[in-house]
Amino acid sequence: MKITTGSRTMNGYWFVFHVAVLLLFGKEAFSQIRYTVPEEVADGTVVGNIAKDLGLDINSLADRRFRVVSGNTDAFFEVNQDNGALYVRKKIDREVLCQGSGACLLELKILVENPLEMHYVVVEITDVNDHSPNFSERNQRFEIAEHTLPGRRFQLHTARDPDAGLNSIHTYTLTPNDHFELDVRQSDEDKIPFLVLKKSLDREQKCNHSLVVTAVDGGKPPRSGTLNVTVIVLDSNDNRPMFTKEIYEISVPENVLVGTKIFKINATDPDENLNGAIEYSLGKTLKKKVYDIFELDKLSGEIIVEGLIDYEENDVYKLDIEASDKGTPPLTGECRVIIKITDVNDNPPEIEITSLSNSVSEDSKPGTVISLLSVTDRDSGVNGNIITSIISDVPFELKPSYKENIYSLVTKGLLDREKVSYYEITMKATDCGEPPLSTFKTLSIQISDVNDNIPQFSQNPLQVYLSENNVAGKPIFSVSATDKDLNDNAAISYHIVREGSKNDIMSFLSVNSDNGQIIALKSFDFETLKTFQFQIVASDSGTQPLSNNVTVNVFILDQNDNAPVILYPLSSNGSAQGVEEIPRNVNAGHLVTKVRAYDADIGYNGWLLFSLQEVTDHSLFALDRYTGQIRTLRSFTETDEAEHKLLILVKDNGNVSLSATATVIVKLVEPKEAFAASDVKSAAKDVEDSNVIFYLMITLGAVSVLFLVSIIVLIAMQCSKSTDYTSKYLPETNYDGTLCHSIQYRSGEKRYMLVGPRMSIGSTIVPGSHANTLVLPDRRRASEEVRRFCENFSLFSVAVLLI
C-alpha cells in the first residue's frame, strides 16, 4: 500500500521533494520508496509491490537473489521473489517498536545482485487504537481541610495510553458534583489532570466525597479508563508547601557515576511545627524505569543517581515531585524536574557487511565492486560522525555511496594471484568524539586464478648426451616445464614439433604428454648419426591454452660396437691373408710390410693396437703395436727356414675389446730371385701404367691446386669467425697406419673433442665422462696464437701458389 495523500498540497510537497533529491543524487534517489501499514495486521499482509515500484523484472527476482537485508534488527517484513510483493512477516506492535507520538518509520534495505543494487524503502507503521487509557492506581485519596479556599488544585494520577496521536488520551471527565471540577494542564506530550475546588467544603455537612475521573482517548470508537477519587475533609493546616518553580530543567552526562547527587529541590511552608515540616516524595505515576535510576532523599530533597544512565536508551527523564507537610491534614505542593541526558562518546562505531564476494578474479579491472558495507554509531552529534578507512596495504579502497556512511569496497589496482593469492583487508571506523573510539573489521578475499602465465623450462636449449645402440621404445630422457598458474591452468602437456618429411628423425621420437618423457622408437647408430635437434612444446590446459617450446640438442655418444677391419693384407678371396717375399740378405730393421686396419668407432673405441699371436721364430720379426709395421729383428742365416707365418691380432681399446686377425706369410728368397720378381712386377706395372701416368700427373696437379685454394679459404673463414664454436665436427687423420677419428663440439664454457689414439698434447680427459671425451683448451684464451697461425699460414699458402 504505497503512501498517497488526498491533499493537493501534500502532493506538491512530495513532488518538490523528489525533484530536489533527483538533482542531488541522480537515479539512486528514486530507489527509496515509502509505504504505510497499520500495526497489528495479520502475517502475510501485502504492503506493496516493491519490485514493480522499483522497476525490476519480476521474472529475474529469484536469480538476482531479491531479498530484504535485515541486519541486526528483527525482520518484520519479507519480499516474495515470485511476484515482487513486500509483505508483513510477523506481528508488529507499534508501541513496542516506537515509543512516543512521533512517526514510526522502519527503513528497509532491499538488495538485488547481478548487477549488485541496494534500494532503501521506508515503511511507516501507523497506530491503531488498541489500548485503553490506564491509571497506575485505581484509587486516589485526598485529605482537604474544610477551610480550603475555592480554586485550590489537587493533582490527580495521570493516565497512560501507549497509543499515539488521536488514539492517545484526548480528555478527562469528572462525575458531576457541587464542589469539584477538573482542570487539565498540557505539559509537553502529557495531559496532567487536576482536581480543582470550586466551592468551599463543609466537613459538618459532608466529611468525604467520592468522585470518578474518566480518561478518554480520541479513537473511534473511543476507549476509556477510570480513577476513583476519595476526598476526606479535614480541619486546620491551611498552608501547603511551595516550590520556587513549577518546572525545573537540569542536564546530566550519561556517564555520571552511581551515587552522584545531581540536583536538590527546596519547598517552603509558612506553617510552624509539624504543619511546616516538609517531606519529599516522587510521584506515583512515573515510569518504572525512573524509580530504578533515580532516588529522592525525602528529607533533604536531593536527587541521587541510583542506576546506569544511557543516552542512547533515553535522552530525557521527567520526575514529578511532591512536597508534603506534616500537618493534619498534610498539605502538598508539586513540581516537575526535567532531567536532560547529554551524550558521551561511549559507543564505538559498528561495521555491517551487507554483501560480500569472498573471491575475486585476478584479471578484475580497477573499480570492481567486492563488497557493500554500512557504518553506524549509536552516539549523536560529533560523537556519531564516523571516518572509515582501510589500514592494511592492499589494492582495494572504499568508495562512499550517495547515502552517508554507506561504502563500496572496490579494487584500485591490478591483481596478480601469482604474487599475492590472498588478502586480509582490515577496515577501521573511527568516530569524532573525545577521545575517539574505533572499530576494526577484517575481510578475507581470495584471488582466483586466470591463465596468464606460460609454461617455463628451466633451461633452453637442452643438451642431451645419448649413448648409441639405445633400446628402442624406452625413454632416453625427459623434459619438465613449470606453470605459476593453478589447477587446469597449470596442467601441462607435451608434444614434439613435427617438421620435415616422413623420414625425418622426429618420426622416430615420441613424448609422453603427461610427464614429458622422450621415447626413442629406434636405436641410434653413432656412425650413421652423430647429432640431431628437435623442439618440444609445453601447453597448459587453460580455457585459452598458453604454450612455450624448448630446443633439444641430442649428441650421440660412441660405443665400442665395431670390430677392427683389416685393410691390408687382403687376398683376392677377401680373407685377411697376404704373402710377402723378402731377400734373405736384408739387414735388421728391414720393413717387411705394414698391416693396415680400420675401426668405425672413435676415441679409445677406435684406437687400434697390434700384437703377434703366432710366429714361427720370435727372434726374426717384431711388430710395432701402434703402427702395425713388421720389421726384421736380425739378419737371416742359412739355417733359417725359407717361409714364416705371422698371425697378427688387431684389437681396439674399448671397455670390451673387439678384435680381428690377419695372417702374413713371409718368404725368404735369394737376392736374384727377388730382383727378378721385382723386375717382373715393375714391367707389368709399367705396361699397365704407361697410358695413365700423363693423365694422373695432370689430375694430381689440378686437385692439389684446388685443395690448396680450399684450405686457404677455409682457414680465412675460420680466422674471421668467433672462437666460440658449437657442435663443430673436424675430422683428423692419423698417418701412423691407424685410421683415427675426432669430433669437436662446445657445450657452455667447455669445448669437447672425441679423439682416437694419438691425442693432442694440450688435451685433458674430462672426469666422469666417457674415456674418449676430451676437454680442449679454451680457444678464446689462445686467440692471439690463432691469429698468428692464420697469418703465417696465409703467407705460406700464397708462396705455395706462386711456386
XYZ file of C-alpha atoms in Angstrom, residues 63-759:
697
model
C 18.074 -15.329 -9.975
C 19.134 -11.920 -8.665
C 18.503 -13.014 -5.057
C 15.903 -10.313 -4.445
C 15.707 -10.020 -0.643
C 15.409 -7.805 2.422
C 18.688 -7.279 4.318
C 17.599 -7.057 7.942
C 20.992 -6.538 9.572
C 20.904 -6.900 13.346
C 17.218 -5.950 13.753
C 14.185 -8.228 13.755
C 12.882 -8.843 10.263
C 9.250 -7.670 10.297
C 8.994 -7.683 6.510
C 9.923 -10.028 3.704
C 9.653 -9.986 -0.081
C 8.051 -12.542 -2.363
C 10.524 -13.453 -5.113
C 7.707 -14.758 -7.308
C 5.653 -11.560 -7.599
C 7.905 -8.898 -6.004
C 5.412 -8.093 -3.200
C 6.564 -6.763 0.184
C 4.564 -8.445 2.939
C 4.374 -8.472 6.749
C 6.403 -11.337 8.148
C 5.285 -11.190 11.764
C 3.047 -9.149 14.033
C 4.043 -5.506 14.531
C 3.378 -3.729 17.796
C 3.953 -0.035 17.252
C 4.046 0.686 20.968
C 6.920 -1.762 21.445
C 8.721 -0.780 18.291
C 8.367 3.015 18.505
C 7.619 4.768 21.762
C 6.177 8.227 21.680
C 3.795 10.066 19.435
C 6.155 10.763 16.542
C 6.132 8.951 13.216
C 7.204 5.301 13.477
C 9.445 4.644 10.484
C 11.310 1.500 9.525
C 13.992 1.715 6.857
C 14.421 -1.497 4.882
C 17.401 -2.404 2.695
C 16.334 -4.202 -0.474
C 19.235 -5.997 -2.158
C 19.455 -7.479 -5.651
C 22.526 -8.936 -7.325
C 23.898 -9.323 -10.836
C 24.314 -6.427 -11.028
C 24.570 -5.532 -7.353
C 21.972 -2.897 -6.328
C 20.676 -1.707 -2.999
C 17.411 0.184 -2.561
C 16.067 1.789 0.561
C 12.387 1.532 1.462
C 10.750 3.406 4.333
C 7.710 1.789 5.920
C 5.634 3.909 8.293
C 3.809 1.963 10.993
C 0.548 3.751 11.710
C -1.146 3.485 15.054
C -4.464 1.746 15.752
C -6.475 2.295 18.881
C -5.675 -0.984 20.593
C -5.016 0.308 24.112
C -7.315 1.911 26.653
C -6.189 4.696 28.973
C -4.966 3.264 32.222
C -4.255 4.773 35.615
C -1.337 3.373 37.525
C -3.571 3.172 40.604
C -7.299 2.650 40.572
C -7.898 4.760 43.706
C -6.625 8.119 44.920
C -7.303 9.718 48.292
C -7.129 13.403 49.233
C -7.456 14.979 52.655
C -8.675 18.554 52.306
C -9.130 20.977 55.146
C -12.555 22.417 55.335
C -11.334 25.959 55.287
C -9.552 25.430 51.984
C -10.433 28.278 49.690
C -12.047 27.655 46.313
C -9.587 27.371 43.458
C -7.274 25.005 45.279
C -5.840 22.422 42.910
C -5.043 18.810 43.610
C -3.014 16.803 41.113
C -4.626 13.568 40.079
C -2.926 10.447 38.883
C -2.110 10.734 35.173
C -3.486 8.090 32.888
C -1.205 6.420 30.379
C -2.155 5.337 26.881
C 0.585 3.672 24.728
C -1.251 4.669 21.559
C -0.158 7.764 19.678
C -1.786 10.711 18.001
C -5.575 10.796 18.104
C -5.584 7.408 19.738
C -3.824 8.758 22.838
C -5.585 10.426 25.756
C -7.874 13.135 24.486
C -9.634 14.417 27.607
C -10.536 13.779 31.239
C -14.073 13.932 32.670
C -15.356 14.111 36.260
C -18.618 12.870 37.669
C -20.953 15.856 38.260
C -20.765 17.354 41.780
C -21.108 20.713 43.554
C -17.611 21.166 44.968
C -15.071 19.988 42.431
C -14.225 20.384 38.794
C -11.408 19.153 36.534
C -8.607 21.215 35.088
C -6.265 19.600 32.564
C -2.829 21.107 32.060
C -0.881 20.303 28.898
C 2.803 19.617 29.645
C 4.898 18.512 26.701
C 3.089 15.460 25.345
C 1.288 14.718 28.638
C -2.095 15.933 29.894
C -1.997 16.298 33.676
C -5.417 16.337 35.389
C -6.023 18.461 38.484
C -8.953 18.348 40.845
C -9.986 21.962 41.471
C -12.052 23.059 44.478
C -14.737 25.339 43.116
C -16.702 25.662 46.337
C -15.552 25.591 49.977
C -16.076 22.361 51.839
C -18.132 21.964 54.982
C -16.988 18.998 56.967
C -20.104 19.118 59.144
C -22.323 18.745 56.110
C -20.226 16.040 54.359
C -16.938 14.623 55.590
C -15.934 12.770 52.421
C -16.650 12.899 48.721
C -16.406 10.021 46.230
C -15.617 11.058 42.656
C -14.857 9.197 39.431
C -12.323 10.610 36.956
C -12.567 9.184 33.444
C -9.719 9.393 30.887
C -11.000 9.164 27.295
C -8.812 8.745 24.190
C -9.603 10.113 20.718
C -10.008 6.830 18.902
C -13.063 5.708 17.009
C -14.715 4.221 18.905
C -13.081 5.869 21.937
C -11.604 3.892 24.822
C -11.547 4.989 28.461
C -10.201 4.264 31.915
C -11.389 5.393 35.366
C -9.860 6.598 38.637
C -11.802 6.519 41.899
C -11.073 9.659 43.891
C -11.918 9.899 47.583
C -11.801 13.325 49.278
C -11.551 13.404 53.065
C -12.431 16.799 54.575
C -10.129 17.856 57.431
C -9.644 20.867 59.592
C -6.643 23.214 60.382
C -3.350 23.205 58.438
C -4.209 25.785 55.865
C -0.814 26.303 54.076
C 0.810 23.872 51.692
C 4.496 23.628 50.718
C 5.502 25.811 47.787
C 8.320 25.349 45.249
C 10.142 28.291 43.749
C 9.425 26.879 40.263
C 6.807 24.682 38.893
C 9.244 23.048 36.395
C 12.988 22.602 36.824
C 15.340 21.625 33.997
C 18.822 20.186 34.521
C 21.419 18.430 32.293
C 23.330 15.323 33.315
C 26.033 13.455 31.302
C 25.212 9.837 30.596
C 28.408 8.562 32.217
C 27.524 10.001 35.642
C 28.543 7.632 38.417
C 26.032 5.774 40.541
C 25.550 7.582 43.871
C 26.110 11.053 42.418
C 23.815 13.824 43.748
C 22.680 15.671 40.647
C 20.092 18.163 41.997
C 18.444 19.424 45.183
C 14.920 20.785 45.314
C 13.539 23.018 48.015
C 9.981 23.820 49.077
C 8.822 26.169 51.834
C 5.781 26.109 54.144
C 4.876 29.178 56.274
C 3.237 26.965 58.869
C 5.017 26.088 62.041
C 5.918 22.902 63.781
C 4.565 19.780 62.125
C 2.417 21.747 59.723
C 5.585 23.240 58.262
C 7.778 20.129 58.357
C 8.223 19.015 54.741
C 8.906 15.594 53.292
C 9.633 14.966 49.583
C 8.497 12.054 47.506
C 8.433 11.011 43.877
C 5.090 10.978 42.140
C 3.390 7.643 41.983
C 2.597 7.799 38.245
C 6.144 7.795 36.879
C 7.514 5.039 34.663
C 9.093 2.143 36.496
C 12.476 2.881 34.845
C 12.573 6.244 36.648
C 12.355 4.608 40.067
C 15.219 2.245 39.087
C 17.537 5.060 38.041
C 16.767 7.943 40.443
C 16.269 8.192 44.187
C 14.893 11.195 46.148
C 16.021 11.893 49.696
C 12.725 12.594 51.461
C 14.276 14.985 53.995
C 16.901 16.899 52.011
C 15.205 16.867 48.608
C 18.413 15.674 46.896
C 18.032 13.655 43.684
C 20.600 10.832 43.598
C 21.580 8.582 40.643
C 20.817 5.024 41.615
C 21.209 3.172 38.274
C 23.100 3.401 34.996
C 22.068 6.130 32.571
C 22.298 5.541 28.816
C 21.685 8.433 26.438
C 21.070 6.025 23.541
C 18.254 4.380 25.527
C 16.548 7.524 26.805
C 17.721 11.100 26.481
C 15.258 12.769 28.919
C 13.568 11.877 32.209
C 10.638 13.707 33.842
C 10.277 13.452 37.621
C 7.058 14.587 39.338
C 7.961 15.505 42.931
C 5.585 16.178 45.805
C 6.385 18.124 48.969
C 4.060 17.337 51.900
C 3.910 18.901 55.342
C 3.107 17.011 58.488
C 0.013 18.930 59.348
C -3.385 17.418 59.843
C -4.378 17.038 57.188
C -0.997 17.346 55.394
C -0.732 19.794 52.526
C 1.317 19.111 49.403
C 2.986 21.046 46.671
C 4.056 19.707 43.288
C 6.806 20.397 40.803
C 8.383 18.651 37.843
C 12.113 18.119 37.328
C 13.122 17.527 33.700
C 16.493 15.775 33.509
C 18.093 16.030 30.081
C 20.839 13.458 29.418
C 23.818 14.725 27.437
C 25.613 12.345 25.093
C 29.070 10.990 25.903
C 31.194 9.136 23.347
C 30.725 5.695 24.855
C 29.713 3.672 21.796
C 32.243 2.589 19.164
C 31.156 2.555 15.516
C 29.659 -0.629 14.094
C 30.599 -2.000 10.654
C 27.964 -4.131 8.937
C 28.787 -6.118 5.810
C 25.636 -6.241 3.693
C 27.099 -8.148 0.744
C 30.474 -9.785 0.163
C 32.208 -11.628 -2.666
C 34.777 -13.866 -0.988
C 36.621 -14.481 -4.255
C 37.723 -12.070 -6.980
C 39.369 -12.907 -10.289
C 42.935 -11.718 -10.747
C 42.011 -10.114 -14.088
C 39.375 -7.873 -12.465
C 39.586 -4.293 -13.656
C 40.193 -1.447 -11.183
C 36.888 -0.297 -9.726
C 35.307 -3.770 -9.473
C 32.884 -3.873 -6.508
C 33.831 -6.550 -3.970
C 31.536 -5.743 -1.042
C 28.932 -3.310 0.279
C 29.065 -2.177 3.882
C 27.407 0.326 6.180
C 28.811 2.044 9.273
C 26.702 3.217 12.236
C 27.312 4.799 15.639
C 24.682 4.963 18.382
C 26.118 8.225 19.664
C 24.849 11.543 18.374
C 26.320 14.783 17.109
C 30.081 14.844 16.712
C 30.310 11.586 18.647
C 28.314 9.922 15.859
C 30.374 11.270 12.938
C 32.440 8.427 11.503
C 35.633 8.309 9.464
C 36.126 4.982 7.672
C 39.355 3.809 6.034
C 41.378 0.728 5.060
C 44.517 0.434 7.198
C 46.119 -2.603 5.524
C 48.322 -2.204 2.460
C 46.079 -3.832 -0.125
C 44.997 -2.960 -3.689
C 41.478 -2.114 -2.516
C 39.739 1.110 -1.500
C 36.436 2.336 -0.078
C 34.104 4.351 -2.279
C 31.385 6.353 -0.462
C 27.787 5.970 -1.615
C 25.239 8.740 -2.089
C 23.947 7.930 1.376
C 26.067 8.803 4.391
C 28.126 6.002 5.937
C 27.412 3.568 3.076
C 30.517 2.372 1.238
C 31.531 0.087 -1.612
C 34.757 -1.896 -1.362
C 36.361 -1.821 -4.835
C 39.658 -2.787 -6.429
C 42.042 0.112 -7.004
C 44.781 -1.644 -8.929
C 45.615 -4.726 -10.954
C 45.717 -8.072 -9.130
C 48.220 -10.879 -9.626
C 47.433 -14.194 -7.951
C 50.934 -15.485 -8.610
C 52.344 -12.710 -6.396
C 49.568 -12.491 -3.764
C 46.772 -15.069 -3.713
C 45.020 -13.993 -0.520
C 44.283 -10.655 1.122
C 43.264 -9.752 4.646
C 41.528 -6.370 4.332
C 41.336 -4.566 7.672
C 38.932 -1.633 7.824
C 38.863 0.941 10.599
C 35.879 3.074 11.565
C 36.633 5.934 14.000
C 34.159 8.450 15.410
C 34.974 12.108 16.075
C 34.357 12.051 19.813
C 36.817 12.919 22.562
C 38.500 10.559 22.962
C 37.650 8.892 19.630
C 36.508 5.268 19.591
C 37.380 2.841 16.802
C 36.155 -0.464 15.439
C 38.084 -2.825 13.190
C 36.665 -5.283 10.678
C 38.710 -7.763 8.656
C 37.557 -9.283 5.365
C 39.212 -12.282 3.749
C 39.436 -12.093 -0.044
C 40.711 -14.998 -2.148
C 42.180 -14.164 -5.573
C 41.029 -16.684 -8.190
C 43.373 -17.770 -10.958
C 43.247 -16.961 -14.668
C 45.516 -18.452 -17.286
C 48.049 -15.630 -17.649
C 51.382 -17.479 -17.326
C 53.029 -19.584 -19.991
C 54.864 -22.801 -19.098
C 58.564 -22.205 -18.416
C 61.533 -24.515 -18.949
C 64.440 -24.226 -16.544
C 66.926 -24.240 -19.427
C 66.703 -23.557 -23.156
C 68.218 -25.105 -25.177
C 68.721 -28.516 -23.546
C 71.875 -30.554 -24.192
C 71.316 -34.325 -24.101
C 74.081 -36.927 -24.436
C 72.825 -40.345 -25.536
C 74.845 -43.481 -25.962
C 74.348 -45.223 -29.274
C 72.605 -48.597 -29.503
C 69.910 -47.470 -27.070
C 66.941 -49.811 -26.546
C 64.130 -48.855 -28.902
C 60.859 -47.978 -27.203
C 62.382 -46.929 -23.880
C 62.741 -43.375 -22.502
C 66.027 -41.682 -23.273
C 65.480 -38.555 -21.185
C 62.651 -36.262 -20.035
C 61.766 -32.575 -20.110
C 59.874 -30.652 -17.474
C 58.178 -27.255 -17.506
C 56.503 -25.346 -14.703
C 53.495 -23.023 -14.736
C 52.777 -20.470 -12.000
C 49.009 -20.784 -12.505
C 46.722 -23.235 -10.684
C 44.708 -26.348 -11.474
C 43.896 -26.728 -15.181
C 45.758 -23.520 -15.959
C 48.917 -25.217 -14.664
C 48.254 -28.742 -16.008
C 50.967 -29.138 -18.673
C 51.002 -31.490 -21.647
C 53.927 -32.017 -24.028
C 54.245 -32.732 -27.738
C 57.016 -32.736 -30.326
C 57.067 -30.218 -33.145
C 56.823 -32.316 -36.296
C 58.618 -30.781 -39.264
C 60.065 -32.074 -42.494
C 59.359 -35.283 -44.362
C 58.099 -38.566 -43.008
C 61.653 -39.885 -42.918
C 62.754 -37.104 -40.605
C 64.392 -38.133 -37.330
C 61.394 -36.752 -35.400
C 59.279 -39.587 -36.735
C 61.345 -41.912 -34.519
C 60.690 -39.893 -31.358
C 57.654 -39.894 -29.108
C 56.859 -37.882 -25.986
C 54.644 -38.799 -23.055
C 52.213 -35.877 -22.990
C 51.748 -36.167 -19.219
C 55.291 -36.398 -17.825
C 57.498 -35.201 -20.709
C 59.420 -38.480 -21.098
C 61.047 -38.740 -24.556
C 60.949 -42.220 -26.056
C 63.173 -43.278 -28.952
C 61.320 -45.623 -31.279
C 64.568 -46.818 -32.836
C 68.147 -47.473 -31.820
C 70.626 -44.796 -32.903
C 73.984 -45.520 -34.521
C 76.792 -43.050 -33.869
C 78.489 -43.994 -37.097
C 75.348 -43.016 -39.012
C 74.023 -40.092 -36.941
C 76.085 -38.053 -34.508
C 73.696 -35.278 -33.519
C 70.202 -34.015 -34.186
C 67.902 -31.283 -32.922
C 64.160 -31.034 -32.301
C 61.659 -28.930 -30.356
C 59.171 -29.858 -27.637
C 56.117 -27.709 -26.914
C 54.646 -27.493 -23.392
C 50.994 -26.352 -23.314
C 48.790 -25.729 -20.276
C 45.118 -26.757 -20.055
C 43.548 -23.317 -19.604
C 40.410 -22.233 -21.456
C 42.709 -20.341 -23.786
C 45.837 -22.523 -23.501
C 49.295 -20.956 -23.439
C 52.408 -22.740 -24.640
C 56.182 -22.495 -24.801
C 58.815 -24.585 -26.541
C 62.327 -25.777 -25.815
C 65.040 -26.779 -28.269
C 66.708 -30.122 -27.533
C 70.179 -30.816 -28.927
C 70.934 -34.550 -28.811
C 74.551 -35.729 -29.087
C 75.054 -39.437 -29.789
C 77.960 -40.914 -27.823
C 80.060 -43.658 -29.356
C 80.136 -47.225 -28.049
C 82.524 -49.947 -28.970
C 80.232 -51.748 -31.366
C 82.517 -52.082 -34.414
C 85.299 -54.618 -34.692
C 88.514 -53.628 -36.474
C 88.539 -54.197 -40.239
C 91.751 -55.383 -41.911
C 92.591 -53.240 -44.915
C 95.914 -54.851 -45.659
C 96.830 -57.564 -46.259
C 93.717 -58.639 -48.122
C 93.855 -61.610 -50.505
C 91.781 -61.977 -53.639
C 89.210 -64.158 -51.894
C 88.592 -61.482 -49.253
C 90.468 -63.157 -46.404
C 92.960 -61.187 -44.328
C 96.000 -63.080 -45.552
C 98.990 -61.907 -47.562
C 102.363 -63.194 -48.805
C 105.472 -61.067 -48.612
C 108.749 -62.049 -50.273
C 111.960 -60.503 -48.980
C 115.609 -61.138 -49.845
C 117.446 -63.355 -47.463
C 120.272 -60.863 -47.192
C 118.281 -57.936 -45.653
C 119.606 -56.340 -42.515
C 117.985 -55.989 -39.121
C 115.212 -53.366 -39.036
C 114.096 -54.049 -42.579
C 110.402 -53.184 -43.130
C 108.733 -56.365 -44.197
C 105.244 -54.980 -44.528
C 102.658 -52.880 -42.691
C 99.352 -54.229 -41.501
C 96.659 -51.629 -42.003
C 93.337 -51.779 -40.185
C 90.328 -49.513 -39.648
C 87.738 -49.196 -36.837
C 84.485 -47.229 -37.417
C 84.393 -46.263 -33.729
C 86.184 -43.213 -32.373
C 88.367 -42.381 -29.417
C 89.565 -45.309 -27.384
C 86.961 -47.466 -29.077
C 88.749 -46.828 -32.389
C 92.352 -46.842 -31.062
C 93.882 -49.974 -32.514
C 96.751 -51.987 -31.073
C 98.677 -54.709 -32.941
C 100.211 -57.828 -31.415
C 101.785 -61.043 -32.639
C 99.741 -64.036 -31.690
C 101.686 -66.680 -33.561
C 105.122 -66.581 -35.219
C 107.444 -69.367 -36.314
C 110.508 -67.633 -34.938
C 110.218 -64.877 -32.346
C 113.798 -63.836 -32.888
C 113.292 -62.858 -36.527
C 110.350 -60.461 -36.580
C 108.980 -57.624 -34.459
C 105.618 -55.878 -34.692
C 105.083 -52.207 -33.740
C 101.980 -52.254 -31.543
C 100.836 -48.822 -32.655
C 101.699 -48.686 -36.381
C 101.358 -52.342 -37.384
C 104.790 -52.322 -39.069
C 106.575 -55.664 -39.262
C 110.366 -55.379 -39.226
C 113.210 -57.825 -39.037
C 114.996 -58.147 -35.734
C 118.229 -59.597 -37.197
C 119.761 -60.751 -40.425
C 118.729 -64.117 -41.781
C 121.092 -67.119 -41.687
C 121.352 -70.171 -43.827
C 119.701 -72.241 -41.200
C 116.556 -70.062 -41.031
C 113.513 -71.531 -42.703
C 112.507 -70.095 -46.029
C 108.886 -69.448 -45.071
C 107.496 -67.871 -41.905
C 103.876 -67.475 -40.855
C 102.855 -64.491 -38.679
C 99.357 -64.363 -37.091
C 98.634 -60.754 -36.087
C 95.857 -59.742 -33.678
C 94.338 -56.270 -34.133
C 92.129 -55.096 -31.228
C 90.611 -51.820 -30.145
C 90.717 -50.209 -26.672
C 87.026 -50.301 -25.772
C 85.856 -51.436 -22.364
C 85.070 -54.737 -24.031
C 87.693 -55.007 -26.768
C 86.806 -56.211 -30.243
C 89.462 -57.707 -32.489
C 90.354 -59.100 -35.892
C 93.290 -61.207 -37.118
C 95.480 -61.061 -40.182
C 97.941 -63.660 -41.463
C 101.178 -62.615 -43.143
C 103.375 -65.301 -44.772
C 106.946 -64.114 -45.214
C 109.005 -65.996 -47.806
C 112.764 -65.691 -47.919
C 114.166 -65.713 -51.467
C 117.593 -65.351 -52.923
C 118.507 -61.812 -53.894
C 118.497 -62.609 -57.633
C 115.046 -64.107 -57.449
C 113.871 -61.131 -55.503
C 115.233 -58.717 -58.048
C 113.707 -60.768 -60.904
C 110.358 -60.838 -59.245
C 110.675 -57.136 -58.674
C 111.529 -56.521 -62.326
C 108.593 -58.629 -63.467
C 106.275 -56.703 -61.297
C 107.739 -53.384 -62.426
C 107.457 -54.308 -66.088
C 103.874 -55.334 -65.718
C 103.194 -52.236 -63.826
C 104.888 -50.089 -66.418
C 102.739 -51.657 -69.124
C 99.601 -51.039 -67.151
C 100.512 -47.514 -66.132
C 102.166 -46.278 -69.264
C 98.937 -44.799 -70.579
C 97.874 -43.402 -67.258
C 100.898 -41.573 -65.903
C 100.415 -38.490 -68.017
C 96.735 -38.102 -67.138
C 97.457 -38.865 -63.495
C 100.003 -36.085 -63.267
C 97.571 -33.576 -64.773
C 94.769 -34.682 -62.445
C 97.048 -34.623 -59.405
C 98.194 -31.105 -60.187
C 94.652 -29.791 -60.596
C 93.445 -31.468 -57.426
C 96.418 -30.086 -55.480
C 95.711 -26.548 -56.625
C 92.007 -26.839 -55.768
C 92.881 -28.372 -52.412
C 95.262 -25.553 -51.515
C 92.754 -22.908 -52.551
C 90.035 -24.605 -50.475
C 92.320 -24.820 -47.442
C 93.251 -21.141 -47.733
C 89.601 -20.076 -47.981
C 88.583 -22.333 -45.084
C 91.387 -21.044 -42.834
C 90.488 -17.443 -43.694
C 86.840 -18.072 -42.806
C 87.786 -19.783 -39.569
C 90.101 -16.956 -38.580
C 87.393 -14.382 -39.243
C 84.801 -16.251 -37.152
C 84.299 -16.058 -33.400
C 86.278 -18.571 -31.394
C 83.051 -19.759 -29.684
C 82.053 -22.894 -31.612
C 79.069 -25.052 -31.048
C 78.804 -28.572 -32.389
C 81.652 -28.294 -35.000
C 82.906 -31.602 -36.303
C 86.556 -31.599 -37.505
C 87.893 -34.890 -38.913
C 91.559 -35.671 -38.305
C 93.771 -38.249 -39.969
C 96.473 -40.262 -38.288
C 99.202 -41.319 -40.656
C 100.774 -43.888 -38.401
C 98.871 -46.736 -40.034
C 95.728 -46.496 -37.878
C 92.714 -44.549 -39.090
C 91.569 -42.356 -36.199
C 88.575 -40.026 -35.872
C 87.882 -36.946 -33.776
C 84.748 -34.892 -33.215
C 84.790 -31.482 -31.553
C 81.822 -29.679 -30.025
C 81.190 -26.921 -27.448
C 78.726 -27.005 -24.516
C 78.612 -23.869 -22.432
C 82.132 -22.744 -21.450
C 83.819 -26.080 -22.322
C 84.876 -27.479 -25.679
C 84.817 -31.248 -26.072
C 86.681 -33.469 -28.508
C 86.181 -37.174 -29.205
C 89.590 -38.471 -30.459
C 91.453 -41.624 -31.432
C 94.675 -42.995 -30.026
C 97.001 -40.084 -30.848
C 95.611 -37.248 -28.737
